[in-house]
Amino acid sequence: MNLITLNKINLIGKWENEKCHLSFHIFKTKNQYYYTFKSEIREISDSLDIIKEDKSIYLNFKGIKWSENKGELGPEYFEEIPDSLIQEKKEILPIGISALFDSKEENFVIQNYGNAMNYYTKLKEGCEKYLYFNKKKSTSKDTLNIISNFLSKSIKNHTVLHWEKGDINNDNINDFIVVLQNEYPNKELTGMDNSYSRIVVLLETLEHYPNFKIASINHNILECSNCGGAGVGDPFIGISIKNNYFSIEQLFGACDKSFIVTTFKYENNKWFLHKIGQDDYSCNQVNENGEIKVIHKMKTKKDFGLIEFKNYK
């Protein structure tokens, strides 16, 4: 098996045959592939092996029993022969179905039934001899649902407010930074009934999307939903990811405002505070040319030392 070739194949995701209403959802756990097969009448889950023979790659879906396997058909299927002269053959149904994977076309195909010389049917729901499965493209809604379902298993009573995609650990694979908001307001934050606390979660993608692990969580970097002040309200502006860095942007104030960008850098398998940039300006301070005067401030490691993302306050 050529592992270099196989590692380039992104099998994880949903593969569909729309005409026959069939699908395989492929995922990976601890270096083993698994699948869930769905049709209109059943659902099957088991493991999946990848086999390379010469230049061909086959997917072996374990645990699926063939529907029929009669082998070579006798004359009783084509001629009128008395039942007393027909010798019944014991039908042995194999378990496991192989598919030929095409990396260029990004699909895989199952030959679902044979011919008179070798009569079989693998998937009884298959409506064609050759069943082609194409990968379903993920949409923003799909990504939101996948992230929400994953995080809800370990972080309760929170919903996804915002997510950003990008490589945050220098492995050339897109990861995710997710902002979660508490489902229940906390009046103690501001004295107002509609104040919601927020946390930031770093999700590392393991080999292929959507295999994740929670890499780090910070409960303090983002202020609450209306902690931005009378003029701003919600202080959260956005998140940007570039190279080994990511930045979180917030805006505070009314007439007098502060725009703060907090940047972290990936080093030694962790994320550390890299710098804090702040722009202060006021609607009452305008230059002679009519532009608002902006005061730039910057803090670096020399000012705050070594602070890991999860410990930043």
PDB file of C-alpha atoms in Angstrom:
ATOM      1  CA  MET A   1       0.000   0.000   0.000  1.00  0.00           C
ATOM      2  CA  ASN A   2       1.426   3.366  -1.034  1.00  0.00           C
ATOM      3  CA  LEU A   3       0.796   5.562   2.001  1.00  0.00           C
ATOM      4  CA  ILE A   4       2.085   8.687   0.276  1.00  0.00           C
ATOM      5  CA  THR A   5      -0.561   8.361  -2.430  1.00  0.00           C
ATOM      6  CA  LEU A   6      -3.327   7.452   0.001  1.00  0.00           C
ATOM      7  CA  ASN A   7      -2.616  10.377   2.298  1.00  0.00           C
ATOM      8  CA  LYS A   8      -3.501  12.740  -0.545  1.00  0.00           C
ATOM      9  CA  ILE A   9      -7.004  11.310  -0.736  1.00  0.00           C
ATOM     10  CA  ASN A  10      -9.587  13.200   1.257  1.00  0.00           C
ATOM     11  CA  LEU A  11     -12.245  10.543   1.737  1.00  0.00           C
ATOM     12  CA  ILE A  12     -13.841  12.078   4.803  1.00  0.00           C
ATOM     13  CA  GLY A  13     -17.278  13.479   4.138  1.00  0.00           C
ATOM     14  CA  LYS A  14     -20.557  12.510   2.519  1.00  0.00           C
ATOM     15  CA  TRP A  15     -20.634  10.682  -0.835  1.00  0.00           C
ATOM     16  CA  GLU A  16     -23.946  10.491  -2.685  1.00  0.00           C
ATOM     17  CA  ASN A  17     -25.641   8.664  -5.530  1.00  0.00           C
ATOM     18  CA  GLU A  18     -28.589  10.998  -6.091  1.00  0.00           C
ATOM     19  CA  LYS A  19     -30.417   8.883  -8.667  1.00  0.00           C
ATOM     20  CA  CYS A  20     -30.779   5.871  -6.349  1.00  0.00           C
ATOM     21  CA  HIS A  21     -30.960   7.946  -3.133  1.00  0.00           C
ATOM     22  CA  LEU A  22     -27.910   6.257  -1.597  1.00  0.00           C
ATOM     23  CA  SER A  23     -25.079   7.734   0.462  1.00  0.00           C
ATOM     24  CA  PHE A  24     -21.889   6.840   2.306  1.00  0.00           C
ATOM     25  CA  HIS A  25     -20.695   9.081   5.128  1.00  0.00           C
ATOM     26  CA  ILE A  26     -16.986   8.383   5.677  1.00  0.00           C
ATOM     27  CA  PHE A  27     -15.104   9.453   8.794  1.00  0.00           C
ATOM     28  CA  LYS A  28     -11.865   8.595  10.561  1.00  0.00           C
ATOM     29  CA  THR A  29     -11.028   7.787  14.192  1.00  0.00           C
ATOM     30  CA  LYS A  30      -7.569   6.864  15.494  1.00  0.00           C
ATOM     31  CA  ASN A  31      -6.109   6.090  12.027  1.00  0.00           C
ATOM     32  CA  GLN A  32      -9.059   3.863  11.064  1.00  0.00           C
ATOM     33  CA  TYR A  33     -11.690   4.796   8.487  1.00  0.00           C
ATOM     34  CA  TYR A  34     -15.358   4.090   9.148  1.00  0.00           C
ATOM     35  CA  TYR A  35     -18.549   4.595   7.158  1.00  0.00           C
ATOM     36  CA  THR A  36     -22.298   4.845   7.503  1.00  0.00           C
ATOM     37  CA  PHE A  37     -24.332   3.676   4.503  1.00  0.00           C
ATOM     38  CA  LYS A  38     -27.868   5.036   4.143  1.00  0.00           C
ATOM     39  CA  SER A  39     -30.698   4.229   1.773  1.00  0.00           C
ATOM     40  CA  GLU A  40     -34.447   4.755   1.950  1.00  0.00           C
ATOM     41  CA  ILE A  41     -34.901   1.426   3.745  1.00  0.00           C
ATOM     42  CA  ARG A  42     -31.819   0.852   5.937  1.00  0.00           C
ATOM     43  CA  GLU A  43     -28.664   2.172   7.580  1.00  0.00           C
ATOM     44  CA  ILE A  44     -25.385   0.254   8.077  1.00  0.00           C
ATOM     45  CA  SER A  45     -22.178   1.285   9.865  1.00  0.00           C
ATOM     46  CA  ASP A  46     -18.829  -0.518   9.900  1.00  0.00           C
ATOM     47  CA  SER A  47     -15.128  -0.042   9.131  1.00  0.00           C
ATOM     48  CA  LEU A  48     -13.556   0.807   5.788  1.00  0.00           C
ATOM     49  CA  ASP A  49     -10.227  -0.369   4.385  1.00  0.00           C
ATOM     50  CA  ILE A  50      -8.244   1.261   1.577  1.00  0.00           C
ATOM     51  CA  ILE A  51      -6.453  -1.171  -0.737  1.00  0.00           C
ATOM     52  CA  LYS A  52      -4.002  -0.232  -3.494  1.00  0.00           C
ATOM     53  CA  GLU A  53      -3.433  -2.705  -6.301  1.00  0.00           C
ATOM     54  CA  ASP A  54      -0.992  -1.561  -8.982  1.00  0.00           C
ATOM     55  CA  LYS A  55      -2.294   1.881  -9.934  1.00  0.00           C
ATOM     56  CA  SER A  56      -5.866   1.289  -8.730  1.00  0.00           C
ATOM     57  CA  ILE A  57      -7.300   2.209  -5.352  1.00  0.00           C
ATOM     58  CA  TYR A  58     -10.206   0.250  -3.877  1.00  0.00           C
ATOM     59  CA  LEU A  59     -12.443   1.051  -0.931  1.00  0.00           C
ATOM     60  CA  ASN A  60     -13.544  -2.033   0.968  1.00  0.00           C
ATOM     61  CA  PHE A  61     -16.772  -1.363   2.884  1.00  0.00           C
ATOM     62  CA  LYS A  62     -16.937  -4.095   5.493  1.00  0.00           C
ATOM     63  CA  GLY A  63     -20.134  -5.508   6.960  1.00  0.00           C
ATOM     64  CA  ILE A  64     -22.523  -5.129   4.000  1.00  0.00           C
ATOM     65  CA  LYS A  65     -24.059  -8.462   2.984  1.00  0.00           C
ATOM     66  CA  TRP A  66     -24.785  -8.928  -0.718  1.00  0.00           C
ATOM     67  CA  SER A  67     -28.420  -9.143  -1.707  1.00  0.00           C
ATOM     68  CA  GLU A  68     -27.989 -11.989  -4.231  1.00  0.00           C
ATOM     69  CA  ASN A  69     -25.159 -14.253  -5.380  1.00  0.00           C
ATOM     70  CA  LYS A  70     -26.373 -16.998  -7.736  1.00  0.00           C
ATOM     71  CA  GLY A  71     -23.181 -17.337  -9.771  1.00  0.00           C
ATOM     72  CA  GLU A  72     -23.608 -18.784 -13.272  1.00  0.00           C
ATOM     73  CA  LEU A  73     -27.295 -19.065 -14.128  1.00  0.00           C
ATOM     74  CA  GLY A  74     -28.525 -22.491 -15.213  1.00  0.00           C
ATOM     75  CA  PRO A  75     -30.952 -23.276 -18.060  1.00  0.00           C
ATOM     76  CA  GLU A  76     -33.924 -23.089 -15.687  1.00  0.00           C
ATOM     77  CA  TYR A  77     -33.665 -19.304 -15.854  1.00  0.00           C
ATOM     78  CA  PHE A  78     -34.041 -19.277 -19.630  1.00  0.00           C
ATOM     79  CA  GLU A  79     -36.078 -22.409 -20.496  1.00  0.00           C
ATOM     80  CA  GLU A  80     -39.221 -24.090 -19.213  1.00  0.00           C
ATOM     81  CA  ILE A  81     -37.912 -27.022 -17.182  1.00  0.00           C
ATOM     82  CA  PRO A  82     -39.997 -29.066 -14.717  1.00  0.00           C
ATOM     83  CA  ASP A  83     -39.297 -28.218 -11.100  1.00  0.00           C
ATOM     84  CA  SER A  84     -38.385 -31.859 -10.405  1.00  0.00           C
ATOM     85  CA  LEU A  85     -35.373 -31.550 -12.718  1.00  0.00           C
ATOM     86  CA  ILE A  86     -34.064 -28.320 -11.190  1.00  0.00           C
ATOM     87  CA  GLN A  87     -31.197 -28.751  -8.768  1.00  0.00           C
ATOM     88  CA  GLU A  88     -31.110 -25.904  -6.292  1.00  0.00           C
ATOM     89  CA  LYS A  89     -27.684 -24.440  -5.579  1.00  0.00           C
ATOM     90  CA  LYS A  90     -26.874 -23.203  -2.117  1.00  0.00           C
ATOM     91  CA  GLU A  91     -26.519 -19.441  -2.276  1.00  0.00           C
ATOM     92  CA  ILE A  92     -23.634 -18.002  -0.278  1.00  0.00           C
ATOM     93  CA  LEU A  93     -23.860 -14.257   0.270  1.00  0.00           C
ATOM     94  CA  PRO A  94     -20.475 -12.525   0.626  1.00  0.00           C
ATOM     95  CA  ILE A  95     -20.069  -9.793   3.217  1.00  0.00           C
ATOM     96  CA  GLY A  96     -18.244  -6.653   2.185  1.00  0.00           C
ATOM     97  CA  ILE A  97     -18.450  -4.457  -0.908  1.00  0.00           C
ATOM     98  CA  SER A  98     -15.528  -2.992  -2.871  1.00  0.00           C
ATOM     99  CA  ALA A  99     -15.570   0.251  -4.822  1.00  0.00           C
ATOM    100  CA  LEU A 100     -13.044   1.610  -7.328  1.00  0.00           C
ATOM    101  CA  PHE A 101     -11.853   5.088  -6.359  1.00  0.00           C
ATOM    102  CA  ASP A 102     -11.039   7.669  -9.037  1.00  0.00           C
ATOM    103  CA  SER A 103      -8.953  10.504  -7.585  1.00  0.00           C
ATOM    104  CA  LYS A 104      -9.147  12.608 -10.774  1.00  0.00           C
ATOM    105  CA  GLU A 105     -12.927  12.475 -11.035  1.00  0.00           C
ATOM    106  CA  GLU A 106     -13.261  12.545  -7.236  1.00  0.00           C
ATOM    107  CA  ASN A 107     -15.765   9.706  -7.107  1.00  0.00           C
ATOM    108  CA  PHE A 108     -15.964   5.978  -6.512  1.00  0.00           C
ATOM    109  CA  VAL A 109     -18.012   3.340  -8.320  1.00  0.00           C
ATOM    110  CA  ILE A 110     -19.563   0.038  -7.246  1.00  0.00           C
ATOM    111  CA  GLN A 111     -20.446  -2.573  -9.869  1.00  0.00           C
ATOM    112  CA  ASN A 112     -23.761  -3.502  -8.327  1.00  0.00           C
ATOM    113  CA  TYR A 113     -24.775  -6.529 -10.398  1.00  0.00           C
ATOM    114  CA  GLY A 114     -23.292  -8.976 -12.858  1.00  0.00           C
ATOM    115  CA  ASN A 115     -24.582 -10.974 -15.833  1.00  0.00           C
ATOM    116  CA  ALA A 116     -25.822 -14.467 -16.681  1.00  0.00           C
ATOM    117  CA  MET A 117     -22.317 -15.904 -16.362  1.00  0.00           C
ATOM    118  CA  ASN A 118     -21.936 -14.438 -12.880  1.00  0.00           C
ATOM    119  CA  TYR A 119     -25.242 -13.252 -11.481  1.00  0.00           C
ATOM    120  CA  TYR A 120     -25.186 -11.191  -8.294  1.00  0.00           C
ATOM    121  CA  THR A 121     -26.673  -8.089  -6.710  1.00  0.00           C
ATOM    122  CA  LYS A 122     -24.729  -6.283  -4.032  1.00  0.00           C
ATOM    123  CA  LEU A 123     -27.038  -3.459  -2.925  1.00  0.00           C
ATOM    124  CA  LYS A 124     -30.704  -4.281  -3.403  1.00  0.00           C
ATOM    125  CA  GLU A 125     -31.506  -0.552  -3.388  1.00  0.00           C
ATOM    126  CA  GLY A 126     -29.173   0.080  -6.339  1.00  0.00           C
ATOM    127  CA  CYS A 127     -31.076   1.242  -9.403  1.00  0.00           C
ATOM    128  CA  GLU A 128     -28.140   1.001 -11.834  1.00  0.00           C
ATOM    129  CA  LYS A 129     -25.504  -1.563 -12.706  1.00  0.00           C
ATOM    130  CA  TYR A 130     -22.719   0.908 -11.937  1.00  0.00           C
ATOM    131  CA  LEU A 131     -23.334   3.054  -8.864  1.00  0.00           C
ATOM    132  CA  TYR A 132     -21.282   6.256  -8.910  1.00  0.00           C
ATOM    133  CA  PHE A 133     -20.864   8.190  -5.656  1.00  0.00           C
ATOM    134  CA  ASN A 134     -19.761  11.827  -5.755  1.00  0.00           C
ATOM    135  CA  LYS A 135     -18.614  13.855  -2.789  1.00  0.00           C
ATOM    136  CA  LYS A 136     -21.079  16.389  -1.497  1.00  0.00           C
ATOM    137  CA  LYS A 137     -19.614  19.873  -1.309  1.00  0.00           C
ATOM    138  CA  SER A 138     -19.764  21.423   2.152  1.00  0.00           C
ATOM    139  CA  THR A 139     -21.650  24.692   2.539  1.00  0.00           C
ATOM    140  CA  SER A 140     -21.359  27.252   5.331  1.00  0.00           C
ATOM    141  CA  LYS A 141     -24.532  25.805   6.843  1.00  0.00           C
ATOM    142  CA  ASP A 142     -23.044  22.300   6.770  1.00  0.00           C
ATOM    143  CA  THR A 143     -19.893  23.555   8.491  1.00  0.00           C
ATOM    144  CA  LEU A 144     -21.912  25.350  11.156  1.00  0.00           C
ATOM    145  CA  ASN A 145     -23.925  22.204  11.881  1.00  0.00           C
ATOM    146  CA  ILE A 146     -20.803  20.015  12.031  1.00  0.00           C
ATOM    147  CA  ILE A 147     -18.968  22.390  14.396  1.00  0.00           C
ATOM    148  CA  SER A 148     -22.057  22.869  16.563  1.00  0.00           C
ATOM    149  CA  ASN A 149     -22.668  19.132  16.896  1.00  0.00           C
ATOM    150  CA  PHE A 150     -19.023  18.453  17.737  1.00  0.00           C
ATOM    151  CA  LEU A 151     -18.700  21.166  20.394  1.00  0.00           C
ATOM    152  CA  SER A 152     -22.096  20.501  21.989  1.00  0.00           C
ATOM    153  CA  LYS A 153     -20.814  17.127  23.198  1.00  0.00           C
ATOM    154  CA  SER A 154     -18.249  18.714  25.524  1.00  0.00           C
ATOM    155  CA  ILE A 155     -19.361  22.353  25.957  1.00  0.00           C
ATOM    156  CA  LYS A 156     -22.944  22.570  27.144  1.00  0.00           C
ATOM    157  CA  ASN A 157     -25.428  25.455  26.968  1.00  0.00           C
ATOM    158  CA  HIS A 158     -23.554  27.353  24.259  1.00  0.00           C
ATOM    159  CA  THR A 159     -24.279  28.153  20.616  1.00  0.00           C
ATOM    160  CA  VAL A 160     -21.914  29.066  17.787  1.00  0.00           C
ATOM    161  CA  LEU A 161     -21.864  32.832  17.274  1.00  0.00           C
ATOM    162  CA  HIS A 162     -19.024  33.000  14.734  1.00  0.00           C
ATOM    163  CA  TRP A 163     -16.365  30.796  13.167  1.00  0.00           C
ATOM    164  CA  GLU A 164     -13.311  31.457  11.047  1.00  0.00           C
ATOM    165  CA  LYS A 165     -11.347  28.954   8.943  1.00  0.00           C
ATOM    166  CA  GLY A 166      -7.578  28.913   8.438  1.00  0.00           C
ATOM    167  CA  ASP A 167      -4.323  27.152   9.281  1.00  0.00           C
ATOM    168  CA  ILE A 168      -3.495  27.996  12.908  1.00  0.00           C
ATOM    169  CA  ASN A 169      -0.805  25.337  13.572  1.00  0.00           C
ATOM    170  CA  ASN A 170       1.389  25.405  10.437  1.00  0.00           C
ATOM    171  CA  ASP A 171       0.372  21.966   9.076  1.00  0.00           C
ATOM    172  CA  ASN A 172      -1.175  23.274   5.820  1.00  0.00           C
ATOM    173  CA  ILE A 173      -4.629  22.070   6.920  1.00  0.00           C
ATOM    174  CA  ASN A 174      -7.481  24.460   7.628  1.00  0.00           C
ATOM    175  CA  ASP A 175      -8.475  24.634  11.283  1.00  0.00           C
ATOM    176  CA  PHE A 176     -11.253  26.614  12.958  1.00  0.00           C
ATOM    177  CA  ILE A 177     -11.517  29.364  15.546  1.00  0.00           C
ATOM    178  CA  VAL A 178     -15.000  29.353  17.029  1.00  0.00           C
ATOM    179  CA  VAL A 179     -16.770  31.937  19.171  1.00  0.00           C
ATOM    180  CA  LEU A 180     -19.375  30.381  21.456  1.00  0.00           C
ATOM    181  CA  GLN A 181     -22.050  32.358  23.252  1.00  0.00           C
ATOM    182  CA  ASN A 182     -23.864  31.196  26.365  1.00  0.00           C
ATOM    183  CA  GLU A 183     -27.496  30.350  25.662  1.00  0.00           C
ATOM    184  CA  TYR A 184     -28.577  32.042  28.894  1.00  0.00           C
ATOM    185  CA  PRO A 185     -28.102  35.759  29.726  1.00  0.00           C
ATOM    186  CA  ASN A 186     -26.113  36.821  32.764  1.00  0.00           C
ATOM    187  CA  LYS A 187     -27.399  40.063  34.282  1.00  0.00           C
ATOM    188  CA  GLU A 188     -24.396  40.248  36.596  1.00  0.00           C
ATOM    189  CA  LEU A 189     -22.124  41.095  33.643  1.00  0.00           C
ATOM    190  CA  THR A 190     -23.593  44.542  32.941  1.00  0.00           C
ATOM    191  CA  GLY A 191     -26.766  44.849  34.995  1.00  0.00           C
ATOM    192  CA  MET A 192     -28.779  44.338  31.796  1.00  0.00           C
ATOM    193  CA  ASP A 193     -30.976  41.350  31.049  1.00  0.00           C
ATOM    194  CA  ASN A 194     -29.542  40.717  27.576  1.00  0.00           C
ATOM    195  CA  SER A 195     -25.863  40.251  28.448  1.00  0.00           C
ATOM    196  CA  TYR A 196     -24.332  37.007  27.171  1.00  0.00           C
ATOM    197  CA  SER A 197     -20.854  35.711  28.013  1.00  0.00           C
ATOM    198  CA  ARG A 198     -18.586  34.320  25.285  1.00  0.00           C
ATOM    199  CA  ILE A 199     -15.680  31.915  24.931  1.00  0.00           C
ATOM    200  CA  VAL A 200     -13.208  31.258  22.106  1.00  0.00           C
ATOM    201  CA  VAL A 201     -12.342  27.699  21.065  1.00  0.00           C
ATOM    202  CA  LEU A 202      -9.423  26.627  18.870  1.00  0.00           C
ATOM    203  CA  LEU A 203     -10.311  23.553  16.830  1.00  0.00           C
ATOM    204  CA  GLU A 204      -7.475  21.657  15.177  1.00  0.00           C
ATOM    205  CA  THR A 205      -8.353  19.559  12.136  1.00  0.00           C
ATOM    206  CA  LEU A 206      -6.827  16.085  12.312  1.00  0.00           C
ATOM    207  CA  GLU A 207      -5.639  15.036   8.833  1.00  0.00           C
ATOM    208  CA  HIS A 208      -8.945  15.815   7.105  1.00  0.00           C
ATOM    209  CA  TYR A 209     -12.070  17.856   7.769  1.00  0.00           C
ATOM    210  CA  PRO A 210     -14.298  17.223   9.722  1.00  0.00           C
ATOM    211  CA  ASN A 211     -12.083  15.339  12.203  1.00  0.00           C
ATOM    212  CA  PHE A 212     -11.425  17.797  15.038  1.00  0.00           C
ATOM    213  CA  LYS A 213      -9.941  18.081  18.458  1.00  0.00           C
ATOM    214  CA  ILE A 214     -10.314  20.950  20.898  1.00  0.00           C
ATOM    215  CA  ALA A 215      -6.814  22.411  21.082  1.00  0.00           C
ATOM    216  CA  SER A 216      -7.426  25.289  23.491  1.00  0.00           C
ATOM    217  CA  ILE A 217     -10.197  27.357  25.112  1.00  0.00           C
ATOM    218  CA  ASN A 218     -10.181  30.912  26.419  1.00  0.00           C
ATOM    219  CA  HIS A 219     -12.999  32.207  28.635  1.00  0.00           C
ATOM    220  CA  ASN A 220     -11.777  35.770  29.073  1.00  0.00           C
ATOM    221  CA  ILE A 221     -10.514  37.326  25.854  1.00  0.00           C
ATOM    222  CA  LEU A 222     -13.960  38.326  24.546  1.00  0.00           C
ATOM    223  CA  GLU A 223     -16.155  40.721  26.455  1.00  0.00           C
ATOM    224  CA  CYS A 224     -19.893  40.089  26.771  1.00  0.00           C
ATOM    225  CA  SER A 225     -22.484  40.737  24.075  1.00  0.00           C
ATOM    226  CA  ASN A 226     -23.194  44.334  25.139  1.00  0.00           C
ATOM    227  CA  CYS A 227     -19.986  45.206  26.984  1.00  0.00           C
ATOM    228  CA  GLY A 228     -18.802  47.527  24.241  1.00  0.00           C
ATOM    229  CA  GLY A 229     -20.350  50.625  25.731  1.00  0.00           C
ATOM    230  CA  ALA A 230     -23.291  52.837  24.826  1.00  0.00           C
ATOM    231  CA  GLY A 231     -21.997  53.688  21.372  1.00  0.00           C
ATOM    232  CA  VAL A 232     -20.920  50.215  20.334  1.00  0.00           C
ATOM    233  CA  GLY A 233     -23.021  47.659  22.171  1.00  0.00           C
ATOM    234  CA  ASP A 234     -21.525  44.384  20.957  1.00  0.00           C
ATOM    235  CA  PRO A 235     -17.717  44.829  20.983  1.00  0.00           C
ATOM    236  CA  PHE A 236     -16.849  41.775  18.861  1.00  0.00           C
ATOM    237  CA  ILE A 237     -15.662  42.755  15.373  1.00  0.00           C
ATOM    238  CA  GLY A 238     -14.071  39.634  13.931  1.00  0.00           C
ATOM    239  CA  ILE A 239     -11.187  37.160  13.708  1.00  0.00           C
ATOM    240  CA  SER A 240      -8.403  36.993  11.133  1.00  0.00           C
ATOM    241  CA  ILE A 241      -5.992  34.092  10.499  1.00  0.00           C
ATOM    242  CA  LYS A 242      -2.705  34.381   8.613  1.00  0.00           C
ATOM    243  CA  ASN A 243       0.306  32.064   8.575  1.00  0.00           C
ATOM    244  CA  ASN A 244       1.043  31.074  12.198  1.00  0.00           C
ATOM    245  CA  TYR A 245      -0.896  34.012  13.625  1.00  0.00           C
ATOM    246  CA  PHE A 246      -4.484  34.817  14.428  1.00  0.00           C
ATOM    247  CA  SER A 247      -6.008  38.058  15.709  1.00  0.00           C
ATOM    248  CA  ILE A 248      -9.193  38.886  17.592  1.00  0.00           C
ATOM    249  CA  GLU A 249     -10.683  42.346  17.064  1.00  0.00           C
ATOM    250  CA  GLN A 250     -12.908  44.280  19.476  1.00  0.00           C
ATOM    251  CA  LEU A 251     -14.242  47.848  19.632  1.00  0.00           C
ATOM    252  CA  PHE A 252     -15.213  49.731  22.792  1.00  0.00           C
ATOM    253  CA  GLY A 253     -16.630  53.158  23.650  1.00  0.00           C
ATOM    254  CA  ALA A 254     -19.114  55.795  22.611  1.00  0.00           C
ATOM    255  CA  CYS A 255     -17.659  59.101  21.431  1.00  0.00           C
ATOM    256  CA  ASP A 256     -14.275  58.046  22.794  1.00  0.00           C
ATOM    257  CA  LYS A 257     -13.461  54.677  21.239  1.00  0.00           C
ATOM    258  CA  SER A 258     -10.729  52.048  21.458  1.00  0.00           C
ATOM    259  CA  PHE A 259     -10.143  49.491  18.713  1.00  0.00           C
ATOM    260  CA  ILE A 260      -8.123  46.577  20.129  1.00  0.00           C
ATOM    261  CA  VAL A 261      -6.469  43.802  18.128  1.00  0.00           C
ATOM    262  CA  THR A 262      -5.046  40.904  20.161  1.00  0.00           C
ATOM    263  CA  THR A 263      -2.685  38.663  18.189  1.00  0.00           C
ATOM    264  CA  PHE A 264      -1.412  35.174  19.045  1.00  0.00           C
ATOM    265  CA  LYS A 265       1.385  33.165  17.445  1.00  0.00           C
ATOM    266  CA  TYR A 266       1.799  29.390  17.158  1.00  0.00           C
ATOM    267  CA  GLU A 267       5.086  28.248  18.704  1.00  0.00           C
ATOM    268  CA  ASN A 268       6.194  24.910  20.178  1.00  0.00           C
ATOM    269  CA  ASN A 269       2.758  23.333  19.691  1.00  0.00           C
ATOM    270  CA  LYS A 270       1.001  26.107  21.618  1.00  0.00           C
ATOM    271  CA  TRP A 271      -0.435  29.568  20.968  1.00  0.00           C
ATOM    272  CA  PHE A 272       1.166  32.494  22.786  1.00  0.00           C
ATOM    273  CA  LEU A 273       0.247  36.156  23.020  1.00  0.00           C
ATOM    274  CA  HIS A 274       2.312  37.969  20.386  1.00  0.00           C
ATOM    275  CA  LYS A 275       1.164  41.572  20.535  1.00  0.00           C
ATOM    276  CA  ILE A 276      -1.715  43.860  21.488  1.00  0.00           C
ATOM    277  CA  GLY A 277      -2.474  46.769  19.193  1.00  0.00           C
ATOM    278  CA  GLN A 278      -4.795  49.584  20.253  1.00  0.00           C
ATOM    279  CA  ASP A 279      -6.122  52.603  18.344  1.00  0.00           C
ATOM    280  CA  ASP A 280      -7.744  55.305  20.493  1.00  0.00           C
ATOM    281  CA  TYR A 281      -9.784  58.107  18.961  1.00  0.00           C
ATOM    282  CA  SER A 282     -12.533  60.561  19.867  1.00  0.00           C
ATOM    283  CA  CYS A 283     -15.294  62.280  17.963  1.00  0.00           C
ATOM    284  CA  ASN A 284     -14.222  65.474  19.758  1.00  0.00           C
ATOM    285  CA  GLN A 285     -10.620  65.337  18.530  1.00  0.00           C
ATOM    286  CA  VAL A 286     -10.376  66.252  14.849  1.00  0.00           C
ATOM    287  CA  ASN A 287      -7.267  67.371  12.963  1.00  0.00           C
ATOM    288  CA  GLU A 288      -7.090  70.588  10.905  1.00  0.00           C
ATOM    289  CA  ASN A 289      -7.816  68.599   7.732  1.00  0.00           C
ATOM    290  CA  GLY A 290     -11.035  67.230   9.237  1.00  0.00           C
ATOM    291  CA  GLU A 291      -9.733  63.763  10.038  1.00  0.00           C
ATOM    292  CA  ILE A 292     -10.222  62.188  13.441  1.00  0.00           C
ATOM    293  CA  LYS A 293      -6.982  62.033  15.407  1.00  0.00           C
ATOM    294  CA  VAL A 294      -5.918  58.428  16.134  1.00  0.00           C
ATOM    295  CA  ILE A 295      -3.430  57.476  18.830  1.00  0.00           C
ATOM    296  CA  HIS A 296      -1.655  54.158  18.150  1.00  0.00           C
ATOM    297  CA  LYS A 297      -0.415  51.974  20.986  1.00  0.00           C
ATOM    298  CA  MET A 298       1.414  48.655  20.877  1.00  0.00           C
ATOM    299  CA  LYS A 299       2.440  46.083  23.491  1.00  0.00           C
ATOM    300  CA  THR A 300       4.723  43.121  22.776  1.00  0.00           C
ATOM    301  CA  LYS A 301       6.303  40.225  24.701  1.00  0.00           C
ATOM    302  CA  LYS A 302       8.747  42.686  26.216  1.00  0.00           C
ATOM    303  CA  ASP A 303       5.769  44.261  27.984  1.00  0.00           C
ATOM    304  CA  PHE A 304       3.664  41.262  29.035  1.00  0.00           C
ATOM    305  CA  GLY A 305       6.020  38.246  28.935  1.00  0.00           C
ATOM    306  CA  LEU A 306       5.035  34.735  27.874  1.00  0.00           C
ATOM    307  CA  ILE A 307       1.265  34.210  28.045  1.00  0.00           C
ATOM    308  CA  GLU A 308      -0.463  31.175  26.587  1.00  0.00           C
ATOM    309  CA  PHE A 309      -3.779  31.658  24.792  1.00  0.00           C
ATOM    310  CA  LYS A 310      -5.843  29.699  27.318  1.00  0.00           C
ATOM    311  CA  ASN A 311      -4.448  31.811  30.190  1.00  0.00           C
ATOM    312  CA  TYR A 312      -4.898  35.250  28.631  1.00  0.00           C
ATOM    313  CA  LYS A 313      -7.153  37.626  30.578  1.00  0.00           C
TER     314      LYS A 313
END
